[in-house]
CSV table of C-alpha atoms in Angstrom, one decimal:
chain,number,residue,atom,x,y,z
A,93,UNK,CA,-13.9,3.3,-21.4
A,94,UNK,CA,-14.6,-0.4,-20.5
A,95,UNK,CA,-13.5,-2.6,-17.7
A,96,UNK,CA,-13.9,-5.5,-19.4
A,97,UNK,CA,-10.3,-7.5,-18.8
A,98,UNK,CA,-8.8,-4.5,-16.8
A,99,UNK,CA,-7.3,-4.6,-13.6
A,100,UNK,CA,-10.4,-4.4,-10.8
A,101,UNK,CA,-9.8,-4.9,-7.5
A,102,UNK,CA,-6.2,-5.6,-5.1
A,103,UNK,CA,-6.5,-7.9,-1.8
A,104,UNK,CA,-3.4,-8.6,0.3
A,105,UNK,CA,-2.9,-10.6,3.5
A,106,UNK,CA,-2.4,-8.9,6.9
A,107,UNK,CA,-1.6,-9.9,10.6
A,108,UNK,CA,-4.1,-7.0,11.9
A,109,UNK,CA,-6.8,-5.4,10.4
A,110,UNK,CA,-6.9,-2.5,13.1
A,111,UNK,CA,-3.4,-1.6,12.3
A,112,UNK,CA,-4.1,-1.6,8.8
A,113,UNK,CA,-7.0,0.5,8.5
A,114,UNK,CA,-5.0,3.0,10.6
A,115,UNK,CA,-1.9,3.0,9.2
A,116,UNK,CA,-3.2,3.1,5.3
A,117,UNK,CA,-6.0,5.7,6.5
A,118,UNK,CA,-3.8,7.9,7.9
A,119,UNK,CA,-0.6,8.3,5.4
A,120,UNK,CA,-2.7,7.7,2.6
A,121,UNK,CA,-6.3,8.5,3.2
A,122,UNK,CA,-8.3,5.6,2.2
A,123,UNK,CA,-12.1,4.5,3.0
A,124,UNK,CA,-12.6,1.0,4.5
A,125,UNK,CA,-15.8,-0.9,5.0
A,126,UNK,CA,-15.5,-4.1,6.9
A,127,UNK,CA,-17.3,-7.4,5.5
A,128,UNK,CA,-17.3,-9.6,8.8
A,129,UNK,CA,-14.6,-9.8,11.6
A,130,UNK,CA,-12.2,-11.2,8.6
A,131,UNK,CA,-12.0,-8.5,5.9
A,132,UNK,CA,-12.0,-5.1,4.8
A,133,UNK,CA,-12.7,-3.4,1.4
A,134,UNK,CA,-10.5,0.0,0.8
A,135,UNK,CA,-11.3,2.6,-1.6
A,136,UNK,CA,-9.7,6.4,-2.6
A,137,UNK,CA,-6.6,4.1,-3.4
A,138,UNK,CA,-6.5,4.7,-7.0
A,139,UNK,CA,-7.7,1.0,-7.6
A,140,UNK,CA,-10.2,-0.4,-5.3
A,141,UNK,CA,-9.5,-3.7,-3.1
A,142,UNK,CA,-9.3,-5.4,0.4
A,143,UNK,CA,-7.5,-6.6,3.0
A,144,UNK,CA,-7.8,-10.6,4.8
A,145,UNK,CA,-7.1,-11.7,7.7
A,146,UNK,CA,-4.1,-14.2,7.4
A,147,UNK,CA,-0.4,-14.9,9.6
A,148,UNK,CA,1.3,-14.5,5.5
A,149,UNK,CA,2.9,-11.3,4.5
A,150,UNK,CA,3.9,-9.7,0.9
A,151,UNK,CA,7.4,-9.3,-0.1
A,152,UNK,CA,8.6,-8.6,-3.6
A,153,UNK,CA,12.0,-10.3,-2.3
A,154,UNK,CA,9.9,-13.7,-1.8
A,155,UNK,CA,8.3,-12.8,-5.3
A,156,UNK,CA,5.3,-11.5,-4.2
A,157,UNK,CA,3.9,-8.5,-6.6
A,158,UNK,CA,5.0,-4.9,-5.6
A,159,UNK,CA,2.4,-2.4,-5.2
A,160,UNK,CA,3.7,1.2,-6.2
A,161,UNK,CA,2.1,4.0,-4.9
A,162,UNK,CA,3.4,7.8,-6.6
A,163,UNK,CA,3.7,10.8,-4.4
A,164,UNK,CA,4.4,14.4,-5.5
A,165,UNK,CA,7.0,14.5,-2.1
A,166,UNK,CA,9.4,11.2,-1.3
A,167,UNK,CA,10.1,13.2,1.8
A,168,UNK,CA,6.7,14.2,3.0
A,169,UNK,CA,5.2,11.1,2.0
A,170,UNK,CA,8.0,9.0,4.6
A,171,UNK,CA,7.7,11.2,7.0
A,172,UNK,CA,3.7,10.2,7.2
A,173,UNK,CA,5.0,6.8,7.1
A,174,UNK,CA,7.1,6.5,9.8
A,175,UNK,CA,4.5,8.5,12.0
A,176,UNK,CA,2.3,5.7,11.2
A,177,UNK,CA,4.5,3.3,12.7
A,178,UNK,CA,5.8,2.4,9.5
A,179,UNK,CA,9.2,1.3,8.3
A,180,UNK,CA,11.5,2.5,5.0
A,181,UNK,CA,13.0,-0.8,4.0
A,182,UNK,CA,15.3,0.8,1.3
A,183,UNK,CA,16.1,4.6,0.8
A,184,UNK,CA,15.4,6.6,-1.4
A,185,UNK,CA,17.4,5.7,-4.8
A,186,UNK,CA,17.3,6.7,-8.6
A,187,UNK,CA,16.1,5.1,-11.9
A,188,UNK,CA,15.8,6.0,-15.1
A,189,UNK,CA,12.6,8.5,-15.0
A,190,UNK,CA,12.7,8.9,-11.1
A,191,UNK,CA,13.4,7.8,-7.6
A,192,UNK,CA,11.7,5.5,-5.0
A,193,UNK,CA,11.9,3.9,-1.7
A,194,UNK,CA,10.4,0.9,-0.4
A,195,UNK,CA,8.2,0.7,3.0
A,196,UNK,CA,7.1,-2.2,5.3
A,197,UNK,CA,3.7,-1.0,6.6
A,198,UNK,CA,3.3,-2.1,10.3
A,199,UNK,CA,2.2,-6.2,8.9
A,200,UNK,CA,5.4,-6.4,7.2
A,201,UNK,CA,3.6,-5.8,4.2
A,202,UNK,CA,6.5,-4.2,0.9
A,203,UNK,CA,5.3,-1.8,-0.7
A,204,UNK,CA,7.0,1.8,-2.8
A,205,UNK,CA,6.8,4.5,-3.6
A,206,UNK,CA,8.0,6.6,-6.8
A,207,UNK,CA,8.4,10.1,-8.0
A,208,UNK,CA,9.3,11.9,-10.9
A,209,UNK,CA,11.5,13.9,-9.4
């Protein structure tokens, strides 16, 4: 399959790249390689991309896009979160074809997180 005109590569601000790469390293188990003092690269995400050094923050409520992530285990997968130091910024609720909640990772950054069941 080609990648031509597919979606590549993700990059979102954050406050602190330490707390980043911690926090996203351990609930979810990505890579990071650091490209100066400024920005990081993260992979085993499901879509490669990076994270810059910046004071701004993403919030779908500010109409920022919403990264989803899927997780076999709502539960489990907040209970990593919060032992991050992460935030749930909206229960767990159901939608047509699932449920989700929404996180704030230790930036302020919004994120989700879905399941089938």
């Amino acid at each position: 399959m080609s990648n031509h005109e597919k979606l590549n590569y993700v990059e979102f601000p954050v406050k602190d790249l330490a707390l980043t790469k911690s926090f996203f390293g351990e609930v979810f188990n990505w890579r990071f390689e650091d490209f100066g003092d400024n920005y990081t690269a993260f992979y085993d995400a499901g879509i490669d991309g990076g994270f810059f050094q910046s004071d701004q923050t993403v919030q779908a409520s500010a109409g920022s896009v919403l990264l989803v992530f899927y997780s076999d285990s709502l539960e489990a997968t907040i209970d990593k979160i919060l032992a991050a130091n992460g935030s749930i910024s909206q229960d767990i609720f159901s939608f047509p074809g699932g449920r989700r909640f929404h996180f704030l990772d230790p930036n302020g950054n919004e994120y989700a997180v879905w399941s089938k069941t």
